[in-house]
Backbone as a ProteinNet text record, in pm:
[ID]
protein_1_A
[PRIMARY]
XXXXXXXXXXXXXXXXXXXXXXXXXXXXXXXXXXXXXXXXXXXXXXXXXXXXXXXXXXXXXXXXXXXXXXXXXXXXXXXXXXXXXXXXXXXXXXXXXXXXXXXXXXXXXXXXXXXXXXX
[TERTIARY]
-169.9	-270.8	-262.8	-245.6	-240.5	-374.5	-368	-489.5	-486.7	-585.9	-598.5	-477	-421.1	-302.2	-182.2	-174.2	-67.6	-86.8	-211.5	-239.7	-192.3	-231	-194	-41.7	25.1	170.5	243.6	205.5	272.5	242.8	117	80.9	156.5	160.8	227.7	379.5	434	578.6	618.7	520.8	549.9	575.2	665.3	703.8	586.3	591.5	497.2	351.3	330.7	195.3	140.3	12	-59.1	-189.8	-243.6	-373.8	-474.7	-592.3	-699.1	-832.2	-916.5	-1050.7	-1138.8	-1201.4	-1294.8	-1406.8	-1528.9	-1645.2	-1652.3	-1600.5	-1604.8	-1505.3	-1405.3	-1306.3	-1166.4	-1064.5	-927.5	-896.3	-832.8	-783.5	-635.5	-561.2	-417.7	-388.7	-309.9	-287	-138.4	-97.9	38.1	28.7	99.3	95.9	-49.2	-136.5	-275.8	-369.4	-316.9	-399.9	-421.7	-547.3	-582.3	-535.7	-474.9	-434.2	-483	-535.9	-588.3	-687	-781.8	-878.1	-895.2	-947.3	-985.9	-1136.8	-1214.5	-1359.9	-1425.5	-1545.6	-1637.6	-1571.9	-1571.9	-1524.8	-1375.6	-1303.4	-1157.7	-1108.9	-1190	-1146.4	-1094.2	-1102.4	-1052.8	-984.9	-920.1	-868.3	-908.1	-927	-954.6	-831	-788.7	-668.5	-694.6	-612.9	-620.3	-577.6	-646.8	-613.2	-676.9	-597.8	-657.8	-771.6	-878.9	-1000	-974.5	-892.4	-865.6	-797.5	-695.6	-626.2	-719.5	-799.7	-893.6	-988.5	-1044.7	-1139.1	-1071	-946.1	-870.1	-842.2	-807	-782	-906.4	-1018.5	-1144.7	-1181.7	-1164	-1193.5	-1097.3	-970.3	-868.8	-875.7	-904.7	-903.7	-1022.3	-1143.2	-1261.6	-1268.4	-1197.6	-1195	-1106.2	-1021.5	-926.5	-967.2	-1014.4	-1045.2	-1192.1	-1250.8	-1385.3	-1403.7	-1509.9	-1540.3	-1665.4	-1651.8	-1768	-1857.4	-1986.7	-2082.6	-2059.8	-2038.7	-2021.8	-1886.3	-1794.8	-1663.2	-1650.4	-1756.7	-1750	-1708.2	-1744.8	-1710.2	-1572.7	-1501.6	-1370.5	-1262.4	-1139.5	-1027	-981.8	-1071	-1044.2	-1086.6	-1017.4	-1053.6	-1042.5	-1125.9	-1119.1	-1035.7	-964.4	-878.7	-916.4	-954.9	-985.8	-854.3	-834.6	-708.9	-685.9	-790	-776.1	-732.4	-751.8	-716.2	-572.2	-504.7	-366.7	-272.1	-169.6	-72.6	7.3	53.4	138.4	150.8	229.5	249.4	321.9	407.5	479.2	380.7	278	177.3	102	65.4	-1.4	89.5	216	311.7	317.7	323.1	327.7	202	87	-40.8	-46.5	-9.3	-12.5	89.2	208.7	311	267	202.2	153.4	47.9	-41.7	-143.9	-79.4	19.6	92.6	155.7	218.5	283	181.6	59.3	-42.4	-88.2	-74.6	-120	-6.4	115.5	228.5	264.1	304.8	349.4	485.2	514.8	637.4	761.7	767.4	886.5	913.5	808.6	827.3	862.5	799.1	831.6	976.9	1026.3	1166.5	1260.4	1216.7	1299.6	1303.3	1201.9	1189.4	1157	1247.5	1215.3	1187.3	1242.6	1222.6	1120.5	1053.4	961.3	849.5	845.9	737.7	749.9	855.2	873.2	948.9	892.2	958.5	1097.8	1188.4	1325.2	1326.3	1413.2	1429.2	1519.3	1472.9	1550.9	1634.6
782.6	802.3	686.6	716.7	611.5	538.8	413	335.1	267.4	183.9	119.1	33.5	-33.7	-115.7	-29.2	91.5	184.4	227.3	254.3	290.2	176.8	55.6	-61.3	-76.6	-72.1	-91.2	17.1	142.2	253.3	249.2	229.6	224.9	113.9	-4.6	-117.6	-102.4	-10.4	13.8	102.9	166.7	253.3	167.6	209.8	127.6	85.1	-41.2	-100.2	-91	-91	-81.4	-219.9	-237.4	-360.6	-325.4	-421.2	-405.9	-491.9	-436	-508.4	-470.1	-568.9	-541.2	-497.7	-382	-330.4	-259.3	-273.4	-214.3	-257.9	-375.9	-430.1	-368.8	-296.6	-234.5	-249	-240.5	-243	-115.7	-135.4	-23.2	-46.8	61.9	53	117.6	45.8	86.9	85	182.3	186.2	160	57.6	18.9	5.4	-45.2	-69.3	48.9	166.5	287.2	318.5	330.6	349.6	485.8	482.7	608.1	620.2	513.9	521.4	407.7	432.7	330.1	336.1	227.2	221.7	198.9	307	294.2	247.2	191.5	154.7	94.1	167.6	110.8	131.5	174.1	190.3	293.1	394.6	504	622.2	607.7	712.2	645.7	727.9	682.4	786.1	740.7	831.9	834.5	954.1	969.9	1067.1	1056.8	1150.3	1288.4	1388.6	1526.7	1617.9	1702.4	1794.3	1872.7	1894.4	1955.3	2089.5	2173.9	2305.4	2288	2202.9	2176.9	2108.8	2017.6	1944.6	2041.1	2132.8	2228.7	2316.6	2355.3	2435.7	2356.7	2229.1	2144	2132.5	2107.6	2090.4	2218.8	2333.1	2461.3	2489.3	2457.4	2486.1	2390.8	2264	2163.4	2067.1	2116	2030.6	1912.8	1919.2	1806.7	1693.8	1724.1	1625.7	1577.3	1668.4	1635.9	1661.8	1580	1604.4	1534.4	1572.1	1516	1430.6	1303.7	1214.3	1252.5	1247.7	1292	1224.1	1093.2	1020.6	1045.3	1113.1	1145.2	1292.6	1370.3	1515.1	1553.7	1475.5	1507.7	1461.4	1399.1	1342.6	1407.7	1390	1450.3	1358.8	1341.1	1258	1334.5	1308.2	1366.7	1256.5	1264	1169.9	1231.7	1145.7	1188.4	1107.2	1175.7	1107	1065.6	936.5	886.9	938.4	946.2	990.5	1136.6	1213.5	1355.7	1381.4	1279.3	1298.3	1307	1387.3	1406.5	1280	1213.5	1096	1020.7	914.2	833.9	912.3	1006.3	1086.3	1166.4	1222.1	1296.7	1203.3	1085.5	986.7	947	925.2	888.9	996.3	1122.5	1233	1235.6	1215.6	1218.1	1102.8	982.9	867.5	880.7	930.5	947.8	1051.8	1157.6	1259.5	1199.3	1119.7	1055.4	956.6	881.6	785.9	858.5	974.2	1050.3	1093.3	1120.7	1163.2	1048.5	926.6	810.9	735.6	752.6	675.1	712.8	613.7	643.5	715.4	781.7	860.2	778.8	654.6	571.9	556	543.6	531.4	665.5	771.3	904.3	937.2	901.5	926.6	839.5	718.8	627.2	665.9	740.6	778.1	927.3	1014.5	1158.1	1226.9	1180.7	1247.7	1181.5	1079.2	1002.1	1089.3	1099.8	1170.6	1320.9	1374.1	1518.4	1557.4	1644.8	1681.4	1740.8	1706.9	1759.2	1909.1	1979.9	2123.3	2140.2	2218.9	2239.2	2363.1
-1653.1	-1551.5	-1452	-1324	-1222.4	-1210.2	-1166.8	-1147.8	-1010.3	-984.1	-853.5	-820.3	-918.3	-892.2	-854.5	-910.5	-870.7	-725.5	-687.3	-547.8	-457.2	-489.5	-409.4	-401.6	-514.7	-518.9	-439.3	-460.2	-392.2	-242.9	-206.2	-63.9	7	-52.9	11.4	14	-65	-61.3	56.2	119.4	233.1	357.8	444.8	560.2	648.2	688.8	783.5	737.2	605.4	550.6	519.6	551.1	518.6	448.3	377.5	312.8	386.6	409	477.8	413.8	388.3	336.2	453.5	438.4	538.7	463.1	509.4	443.1	295.8	265.8	130.6	33.8	84.8	-3.7	54.6	-31.1	18.5	98.5	213.8	292.6	318	334.5	357.7	491.5	571.5	709.3	741.9	820.7	871.4	1020.8	1066	1207	1255.1	1168.4	1202	1184.9	1152	1139	990.8	949.3	809	755.9	634.2	570.5	426.8	368.3	231.3	208.4	116.8	76.1	-75.1	-129.1	-270.5	-274.5	-268.5	-261.8	-391.9	-374.8	-481.6	-605.1	-714.7	-841.8	-865.3	-763.8	-766.7	-868.9	-896.5	-985	-904.2	-771.6	-682.5	-564.3	-484.4	-356.8	-252.8	-132	-21.6	66.7	106.8	188.4	302.8	404.3	516.4	469.5	520.5	485.9	590.2	656.4	753.9	689.2	763.7	707	639.2	697.5	636.3	501.2	495.8	369.5	269.7	318.9	233.5	164.1	239.6	182.2	78	104.3	8.2	-119.7	-105.4	-222.8	-309.4	-246.3	-319.5	-393.1	-329.3	-394.4	-509.6	-489.1	-591	-710.1	-684.4	-790.9	-776.6	-800.5	-781.6	-879.1	-988.5	-1081	-1032.6	-936.9	-883.8	-744.5	-659.8	-520.7	-490	-405.1	-356.3	-222.8	-153.7	-22.5	-35.7	-5.1	-4.9	112.6	90.6	192.6	327.8	326.8	453.3	519	449.7	505.6	542.5	523.8	544.5	685.8	784.8	921.8	964.5	872	903.7	818.2	857.5	786.1	671.4	572.5	455.1	330.6	220.5	91.6	-13.6	-114.8	-227.3	-338.8	-410.8	-520.8	-644.2	-752.1	-878.6	-944	-959.7	-1015.7	-1157	-1237.7	-1376.7	-1386.1	-1280.3	-1282.4	-1239.5	-1188.1	-1144.1	-1262.9	-1247.6	-1355.9	-1384.3	-1277.4	-1295.2	-1162.8	-1163.7	-1043.4	-935.1	-973.4	-873.6	-788.7	-851.5	-776.2	-682.2	-731	-646.5	-530.6	-556.2	-450.6	-343.2	-385	-288	-201.5	-263.7	-190.5	-90.2	-133.8	-44.2	68.4	37.6	141.5	244.1	197.9	290.8	384.7	330.2	412.2	509.1	461	545.6	664.8	638.3	746.2	852.6	812.3	908.1	998.7	952.2	1029.6	1099.3	1051.6	1103.2	1246.7	1325.1	1460.7	1459.1	1567.2	1578.3	1544.6	1589.1	1564.3	1414.8	1334.1	1189.2	1126.9	1174	1121.8	1149	1266.2	1299.5	1217.2	1182.9	1102.6	954.7	909.7	768.5	758.4	805.4	814.7	681.5	571.9	444.5	354.7	403.2	319.4	264.3	132.3	65.8	66.3	126.6	127.6	1.7	-81.4	-206.9	-183.5	-270.8	-261.5	-291.3	-221.7	-246.5	-367.9	-462.1	-586.1	-578.4
[MASK]
+++++++++++++++++++++++++++++++++++++++++++++++++++++++++++++++++++++++++++++++++++++++++++++++++++++++++++++++++++++++

């Protein structure tokens, strides 16, 4: 089961990512734009997610994903770390959020980052 240190390690391994404390919690930013946080007691992470996809995730897997009340108007979803299958799933989620925040120059430099391999 992934934990807060896994979130930190994986997030910081993504290109041009930095950690910054904001609102009393660790946040992870690519080129200065936030893509993940470790809220409250660090048992979850918040990541960018388009609202339509976010709502579908929450309906499909409410034990894994939920929307914090103060984030409902934004394209963010919370992920319960204990509900994730493994670090690979966490890596995919963080990479997807990173891609949503990364500038074009980084996306072009890392075109396959976090995209699952075709089998």
